Amino acid sequence: NVSVIIAVPGGFRTENIHTAPVTSANHIPEYAALREEEYEKFKVRWAAAPGDPDKIMALLVDVVTGEGRAANRKVPLYLLLGKPTYAAANTFHERLREEMEEWRDLGEDLDYGDVPEA
């Protein structure tokens, strides 16, 4: 009776996400200007992240306990959290579907010749 949940959070405005160090101390000097520029962009984006951390934690507790908003729902293997995560997952799914179809003829034609069709 063990449930596994792969929680996939998007952008949530948590404390310290934009102040915590994101790189090691061994910086390559040639990339210093680019690193600082991108880090400043990162801080601006995360300071305006749309997700409310209190809401995500409340939902996670409900999912794990099977209560509240998650009552009477089957525990999902993948729990996508936040609008940006859904948008990214949909984009990934569309690309995967296109590539699967484009390569199906080659990707499926790898069995021994004596294996009956499924």
GROMACS .gro file of N, CA and C in nm:
model
  354
    1ASN      N    1   0.081  -0.120   0.000
    1ASN     CA    2   0.000   0.000   0.000
    1ASN      C    3   0.085   0.126   0.000
    2VAL      N    4   0.184   0.128  -0.085
    2VAL     CA    5   0.270   0.245  -0.096
    2VAL      C    6   0.230   0.322  -0.223
    3SER      N    7   0.206   0.449  -0.208
    3SER     CA    8   0.176   0.535  -0.322
    3SER      C    9   0.298   0.618  -0.354
    4VAL      N   10   0.322   0.635  -0.482
    4VAL     CA   11   0.432   0.718  -0.528
    4VAL      C   12   0.371   0.835  -0.604
    5ILE      N   13   0.416   0.955  -0.570
    5ILE     CA   14   0.370   1.074  -0.639
    5ILE      C   15   0.494   1.149  -0.688
    6ILE      N   16   0.496   1.175  -0.817
    6ILE     CA   17   0.602   1.258  -0.872
    6ILE      C   18   0.542   1.397  -0.887
    7ALA      N   19   0.574   1.483  -0.791
    7ALA     CA   20   0.521   1.619  -0.793
    7ALA      C   21   0.608   1.704  -0.885
    8VAL      N   22   0.542   1.774  -0.977
    8VAL     CA   23   0.612   1.855  -1.076
    8VAL      C   24   0.566   2.000  -1.061
    9PRO      N   25   0.635   2.077  -0.975
    9PRO     CA   26   0.593   2.215  -0.954
    9PRO      C   27   0.648   2.310  -1.060
   10GLY      N   28   0.572   2.413  -1.087
   10GLY     CA   29   0.618   2.521  -1.176
   10GLY      C   30   0.675   2.632  -1.091
   11GLY      N   31   0.652   2.754  -1.131
   11GLY     CA   32   0.706   2.868  -1.060
   11GLY      C   33   0.622   2.906  -0.940
   12PHE      N   34   0.679   2.890  -0.821
   12PHE     CA   35   0.612   2.928  -0.697
   12PHE      C   36   0.698   3.030  -0.625
   13ARG      N   37   0.635   3.134  -0.577
   13ARG     CA   38   0.705   3.247  -0.514
   13ARG      C   39   0.743   3.211  -0.372
   14THR      N   40   0.849   3.133  -0.358
   14THR     CA   41   0.894   3.090  -0.226
   14THR      C   42   1.005   3.182  -0.176
   15GLU      N   43   1.022   3.181  -0.045
   15GLU     CA   44   1.130   3.260   0.015
   15GLU      C   45   1.264   3.207  -0.036
   16ASN      N   46   1.356   3.295  -0.059
   16ASN     CA   47   1.494   3.263  -0.091
   16ASN      C   48   1.517   3.204  -0.230
   17ILE      N   49   1.413   3.177  -0.309
   17ILE     CA   50   1.439   3.119  -0.441
   17ILE      C   51   1.523   3.214  -0.526
   18HIS      N   52   1.503   3.343  -0.508
   18HIS     CA   53   1.577   3.438  -0.589
   18HIS      C   54   1.697   3.499  -0.515
   19THR      N   55   1.722   3.452  -0.393
   19THR     CA   56   1.839   3.501  -0.321
   19THR      C   57   1.941   3.392  -0.295
   20ALA      N   58   1.902   3.267  -0.308
   20ALA     CA   59   1.994   3.156  -0.283
   20ALA      C   60   2.097   3.147  -0.396
   21PRO      N   61   2.218   3.105  -0.365
   21PRO     CA   62   2.318   3.092  -0.472
   21PRO      C   63   2.277   2.981  -0.568
   22VAL      N   64   2.297   3.007  -0.696
   22VAL     CA   65   2.259   2.909  -0.797
   22VAL      C   66   2.379   2.850  -0.870
   23THR      N   67   2.498   2.894  -0.834
   23THR     CA   68   2.619   2.840  -0.897
   23THR      C   69   2.723   2.812  -0.790
   24SER      N   70   2.822   2.739  -0.829
   24SER     CA   71   2.932   2.712  -0.737
   24SER      C   72   3.023   2.835  -0.729
   25ALA      N   73   3.124   2.827  -0.646
   25ALA     CA   74   3.219   2.937  -0.632
   25ALA      C   75   3.325   2.934  -0.741
   26ASN      N   76   3.328   2.829  -0.821
   26ASN     CA   77   3.431   2.815  -0.924
   26ASN      C   78   3.380   2.869  -1.057
   27HIS      N   79   3.365   2.998  -1.067
   27HIS     CA   80   3.313   3.061  -1.187
   27HIS      C   81   3.422   3.076  -1.293
   28ILE      N   82   3.379   3.067  -1.417
   28ILE     CA   83   3.469   3.091  -1.529
   28ILE      C   84   3.464   3.241  -1.558
   29PRO      N   85   3.573   3.311  -1.545
   29PRO     CA   86   3.572   3.457  -1.558
   29PRO      C   87   3.512   3.507  -1.690
   30GLU      N   88   3.534   3.435  -1.798
   30GLU     CA   89   3.484   3.478  -1.929
   30GLU      C   90   3.332   3.483  -1.934
   31TYR      N   91   3.266   3.412  -1.845
   31TYR     CA   92   3.120   3.410  -1.844
   31TYR      C   93   3.059   3.498  -1.734
   32ALA      N   94   3.140   3.575  -1.666
   32ALA     CA   95   3.093   3.654  -1.552
   32ALA      C   96   2.981   3.750  -1.591
   33ALA      N   97   2.999   3.826  -1.697
   33ALA     CA   98   2.898   3.925  -1.737
   33ALA      C   99   2.767   3.855  -1.776
   34LEU      N  100   2.776   3.749  -1.854
   34LEU     CA  101   2.657   3.676  -1.895
   34LEU      C  102   2.587   3.613  -1.774
   35ARG      N  103   2.666   3.554  -1.684
   35ARG     CA  104   2.609   3.492  -1.565
   35ARG      C  105   2.533   3.594  -1.481
   36GLU      N  106   2.592   3.711  -1.459
   36GLU     CA  107   2.526   3.815  -1.379
   36GLU      C  108   2.399   3.866  -1.447
   37GLU      N  109   2.406   3.885  -1.578
   37GLU     CA  110   2.290   3.932  -1.653
   37GLU      C  111   2.174   3.832  -1.643
   38GLU      N  112   2.204   3.706  -1.662
   38GLU     CA  113   2.100   3.602  -1.655
   38GLU      C  114   2.048   3.586  -1.513
   39TYR      N  115   2.136   3.599  -1.415
   39TYR     CA  116   2.093   3.587  -1.276
   39TYR      C  117   1.998   3.701  -1.239
   40GLU      N  118   2.023   3.819  -1.288
   40GLU     CA  119   1.932   3.931  -1.263
   40GLU      C  120   1.795   3.903  -1.326
   41LYS      N  121   1.793   3.849  -1.446
   41LYS     CA  122   1.666   3.813  -1.511
   41LYS      C  123   1.594   3.706  -1.429
   42PHE      N  124   1.671   3.609  -1.381
   42PHE     CA  125   1.614   3.501  -1.299
   42PHE      C  126   1.546   3.558  -1.175
   43LYS      N  127   1.613   3.650  -1.106
   43LYS     CA  128   1.557   3.707  -0.984
   43LYS      C  129   1.426   3.782  -1.013
   44VAL      N  130   1.421   3.853  -1.123
   44VAL     CA  131   1.299   3.927  -1.160
   44VAL      C  132   1.185   3.829  -1.189
   45ARG      N  133   1.215   3.724  -1.267
   45ARG     CA  134   1.111   3.625  -1.300
   45ARG      C  135   1.058   3.557  -1.175
   46TRP      N  136   1.147   3.511  -1.087
   46TRP     CA  137   1.102   3.437  -0.970
   46TRP      C  138   1.035   3.525  -0.866
   47ALA      N  139   1.071   3.653  -0.862
   47ALA     CA  140   1.004   3.745  -0.769
   47ALA      C  141   0.858   3.763  -0.811
   48ALA      N  142   0.829   3.738  -0.940
   48ALA     CA  143   0.692   3.753  -0.991
   48ALA      C  144   0.631   3.618  -1.027
   49ALA      N  145   0.686   3.509  -0.975
   49ALA     CA  146   0.632   3.376  -1.004
   49ALA      C  147   0.485   3.371  -0.965
   50PRO      N  148   0.401   3.307  -1.046
   50PRO     CA  149   0.258   3.311  -1.021
   50PRO      C  150   0.210   3.220  -0.909
   51GLY      N  151   0.285   3.116  -0.875
   51GLY     CA  152   0.237   3.017  -0.780
   51GLY      C  153   0.244   3.061  -0.635
   52ASP      N  154   0.140   3.027  -0.561
   52ASP     CA  155   0.131   3.057  -0.418
   52ASP      C  156   0.180   2.935  -0.340
   53PRO      N  157   0.292   2.944  -0.268
   53PRO     CA  158   0.346   2.828  -0.197
   53PRO      C  159   0.253   2.772  -0.090
   54ASP      N  160   0.170   2.855  -0.029
   54ASP     CA  161   0.075   2.805   0.070
   54ASP      C  162  -0.028   2.714   0.004
   55LYS      N  163  -0.071   2.752  -0.116
   55LYS     CA  164  -0.170   2.671  -0.187
   55LYS      C  165  -0.112   2.537  -0.233
   56ILE      N  166   0.013   2.539  -0.281
   56ILE     CA  167   0.072   2.414  -0.327
   56ILE      C  168   0.090   2.318  -0.210
   57MET      N  169   0.134   2.370  -0.095
   57MET     CA  170   0.155   2.282   0.020
   57MET      C  171   0.023   2.227   0.072
   58ALA      N  172  -0.080   2.309   0.073
   58ALA     CA  173  -0.212   2.261   0.117
   58ALA      C  174  -0.261   2.150   0.024
   59LEU      N  175  -0.241   2.168  -0.105
   59LEU     CA  176  -0.284   2.065  -0.199
   59LEU      C  177  -0.202   1.937  -0.181
   60LEU      N  178  -0.071   1.951  -0.165
   60LEU     CA  179   0.012   1.832  -0.145
   60LEU      C  180  -0.030   1.755  -0.020
   61VAL      N  181  -0.060   1.824   0.087
   61VAL     CA  182  -0.107   1.757   0.208
   61VAL      C  183  -0.238   1.685   0.180
   62ASP      N  184  -0.330   1.751   0.109
   62ASP     CA  185  -0.458   1.687   0.074
   62ASP      C  186  -0.437   1.563  -0.011
   63VAL      N  187  -0.346   1.570  -0.107
   63VAL     CA  188  -0.322   1.455  -0.195
   63VAL      C  189  -0.263   1.339  -0.115
   64VAL      N  190  -0.165   1.367  -0.031
   64VAL     CA  191  -0.100   1.262   0.047
   64VAL      C  192  -0.197   1.199   0.147
   65THR      N  193  -0.282   1.281   0.208
   65THR     CA  194  -0.375   1.229   0.308
   65THR      C  195  -0.506   1.180   0.247
   66GLY      N  196  -0.531   1.215   0.121
   66GLY     CA  197  -0.657   1.176   0.056
   66GLY      C  198  -0.777   1.252   0.110
   67GLU      N  199  -0.751   1.370   0.159
   67GLU     CA  200  -0.858   1.451   0.219
   67GLU      C  201  -0.874   1.583   0.146
   68GLY      N  202  -0.964   1.669   0.196
   68GLY     CA  203  -0.983   1.803   0.143
   68GLY      C  204  -1.013   1.802  -0.006
   69ARG      N  205  -0.940   1.884  -0.080
   69ARG     CA  206  -0.965   1.898  -0.224
   69ARG      C  207  -0.931   1.771  -0.302
   70ALA      N  208  -0.853   1.682  -0.245
   70ALA     CA  209  -0.814   1.559  -0.313
   70ALA      C  210  -0.899   1.439  -0.271
   71ALA      N  211  -0.997   1.461  -0.185
   71ALA     CA  212  -1.081   1.351  -0.137
   71ALA      C  213  -1.149   1.281  -0.254
   72ASN      N  214  -1.157   1.149  -0.245
   72ASN     CA  215  -1.225   1.066  -0.344
   72ASN      C  216  -1.160   1.070  -0.482
   73ARG      N  217  -1.033   1.103  -0.487
   73ARG     CA  218  -0.960   1.101  -0.614
   73ARG      C  219  -0.848   0.998  -0.603
   74LYS      N  220  -0.820   0.932  -0.714
   74LYS     CA  221  -0.709   0.839  -0.719
   74LYS      C  222  -0.578   0.917  -0.713
   75VAL      N  223  -0.484   0.871  -0.634
   75VAL     CA  224  -0.354   0.937  -0.624
   75VAL      C  225  -0.284   0.926  -0.759
   76PRO      N  226  -0.244   1.041  -0.817
   76PRO     CA  227  -0.179   1.036  -0.949
   76PRO      C  228  -0.031   0.999  -0.935
   77LEU      N  229   0.023   0.937  -1.038
   77LEU     CA  230   0.167   0.915  -1.040
   77LEU      C  231   0.237   1.049  -1.063
   78TYR      N  232   0.189   1.125  -1.160
   78TYR     CA  233   0.243   1.257  -1.188
   78TYR      C  234   0.142   1.362  -1.144
   79LEU      N  235   0.183   1.450  -1.056
   79LEU     CA  236   0.097   1.558  -1.010
   79LEU      C  237   0.158   1.690  -1.057
   80LEU      N  238   0.102   1.744  -1.165
   80LEU     CA  239   0.150   1.870  -1.218
   80LEU      C  240   0.093   1.983  -1.134
   81LEU      N  241   0.178   2.078  -1.101
   81LEU     CA  242   0.140   2.184  -1.007
   81LEU      C  243   0.172   2.321  -1.065
   82GLY      N  244   0.068   2.396  -1.098
   82GLY     CA  245   0.084   2.531  -1.150
   82GLY      C  246   0.056   2.539  -1.299
   83LYS      N  247   0.002   2.652  -1.339
   83LYS     CA  248  -0.030   2.675  -1.481
   83LYS      C  249   0.091   2.664  -1.572
   84PRO      N  250   0.207   2.719  -1.534
   84PRO     CA  251   0.323   2.705  -1.624
   84PRO      C  252   0.363   2.558  -1.646
   85THR      N  253   0.344   2.476  -1.545
   85THR     CA  254   0.378   2.334  -1.558
   85THR      C  255   0.285   2.266  -1.657
   86TYR      N  256   0.157   2.298  -1.651
   86TYR     CA  257   0.062   2.241  -1.746
   86TYR      C  258   0.094   2.286  -1.889
   87ALA      N  259   0.127   2.413  -1.905
   87ALA     CA  260   0.161   2.464  -2.038
   87ALA      C  261   0.285   2.393  -2.092
   88ALA      N  262   0.388   2.377  -2.009
   88ALA     CA  263   0.511   2.310  -2.052
   88ALA      C  264   0.484   2.163  -2.083
   89ALA      N  265   0.403   2.098  -2.002
   89ALA     CA  266   0.372   1.956  -2.025
   89ALA      C  267   0.294   1.939  -2.155
   90ASN      N  268   0.202   2.028  -2.182
   90ASN     CA  269   0.126   2.020  -2.307
   90ASN      C  270   0.217   2.039  -2.428
   91THR      N  271   0.308   2.134  -2.419
   91THR     CA  272   0.403   2.156  -2.528
   91THR      C  273   0.489   2.032  -2.549
   92PHE      N  274   0.539   1.974  -2.440
   92PHE     CA  275   0.620   1.853  -2.449
   92PHE      C  276   0.539   1.739  -2.510
   93HIS      N  277   0.415   1.722  -2.466
   93HIS     CA  278   0.330   1.614  -2.516
   93HIS      C  279   0.307   1.628  -2.667
   94GLU      N  280   0.278   1.748  -2.712
   94GLU     CA  281   0.256   1.771  -2.855
   94GLU      C  282   0.381   1.737  -2.935
   95ARG      N  283   0.496   1.781  -2.887
   95ARG     CA  284   0.621   1.752  -2.957
   95ARG      C  285   0.650   1.602  -2.957
   96LEU      N  286   0.630   1.538  -2.844
   96LEU     CA  287   0.652   1.394  -2.835
   96LEU      C  288   0.562   1.319  -2.933
   97ARG      N  289   0.434   1.356  -2.937
   97ARG     CA  290   0.338   1.291  -3.027
   97ARG      C  291   0.383   1.307  -3.173
   98GLU      N  292   0.424   1.428  -3.211
   98GLU     CA  293   0.469   1.453  -3.348
   98GLU      C  294   0.592   1.368  -3.381
   99GLU      N  295   0.689   1.366  -3.289
   99GLU     CA  296   0.811   1.289  -3.316
   99GLU      C  297   0.785   1.140  -3.316
  100MET      N  298   0.693   1.093  -3.231
  100MET     CA  299   0.659   0.950  -3.231
  100MET      C  300   0.601   0.910  -3.366
  101GLU      N  301   0.511   0.991  -3.417
  101GLU     CA  302   0.448   0.959  -3.545
  101GLU      C  303   0.550   0.967  -3.659
  102GLU      N  304   0.636   1.067  -3.654
  102GLU     CA  305   0.735   1.084  -3.760
  102GLU      C  306   0.834   0.967  -3.766
  103TRP      N  307   0.866   0.909  -3.651
  103TRP     CA  308   0.966   0.803  -3.645
  103TRP      C  309   0.908   0.664  -3.620
  104ARG      N  310   0.775   0.653  -3.613
  104ARG     CA  311   0.713   0.524  -3.580
  104ARG      C  312   0.757   0.412  -3.674
  105ASP      N  313   0.760   0.436  -3.804
  105ASP     CA  314   0.794   0.329  -3.899
  105ASP      C  315   0.932   0.270  -3.872
  106LEU      N  316   1.025   0.353  -3.831
  106LEU     CA  317   1.159   0.304  -3.802
  106LEU      C  318   1.171   0.253  -3.658
  107GLY      N  319   1.112   0.323  -3.566
  107GLY     CA  320   1.123   0.288  -3.425
  107GLY      C  321   1.054   0.158  -3.388
  108GLU      N  322   0.945   0.124  -3.457
  108GLU     CA  323   0.874   0.000  -3.426
  108GLU      C  324   0.927  -0.119  -3.506
  109ASP      N  325   1.000  -0.096  -3.611
  109ASP     CA  326   1.047  -0.204  -3.700
  109ASP      C  327   1.180  -0.259  -3.652
  110LEU      N  328   1.180  -0.309  -3.526
  110LEU     CA  329   1.306  -0.356  -3.468
  110LEU      C  330   1.296  -0.496  -3.408
  111ASP      N  331   1.186  -0.566  -3.431
  111ASP     CA  332   1.167  -0.700  -3.376
  111ASP      C  333   1.226  -0.806  -3.469
  112TYR      N  334   1.248  -0.923  -3.414
  112TYR     CA  335   1.285  -1.036  -3.497
  112TYR      C  336   1.171  -1.063  -3.594
  113GLY      N  337   1.203  -1.122  -3.709
  113GLY     CA  338   1.103  -1.149  -3.810
  113GLY      C  339   1.002  -1.256  -3.772
  114ASP      N  340   1.032  -1.338  -3.671
  114ASP     CA  341   0.941  -1.448  -3.634
  114ASP      C  342   0.845  -1.410  -3.521
  115VAL      N  343   0.840  -1.284  -3.483
  115VAL     CA  344   0.752  -1.240  -3.376
  115VAL      C  345   0.617  -1.199  -3.437
  116PRO      N  346   0.506  -1.263  -3.390
  116PRO     CA  347   0.376  -1.228  -3.448
  116PRO      C  348   0.335  -1.085  -3.413
  117GLU      N  349   0.257  -1.024  -3.500
  117GLU     CA  350   0.206  -0.888  -3.476
  117GLU      C  351   0.121  -0.886  -3.352
  118ALA      N  352   0.129  -0.781  -3.275
  118ALA     CA  353   0.051  -0.768  -3.152
  118ALA      C  354  -0.092  -0.728  -3.181
   0.00000   0.00000   0.00000
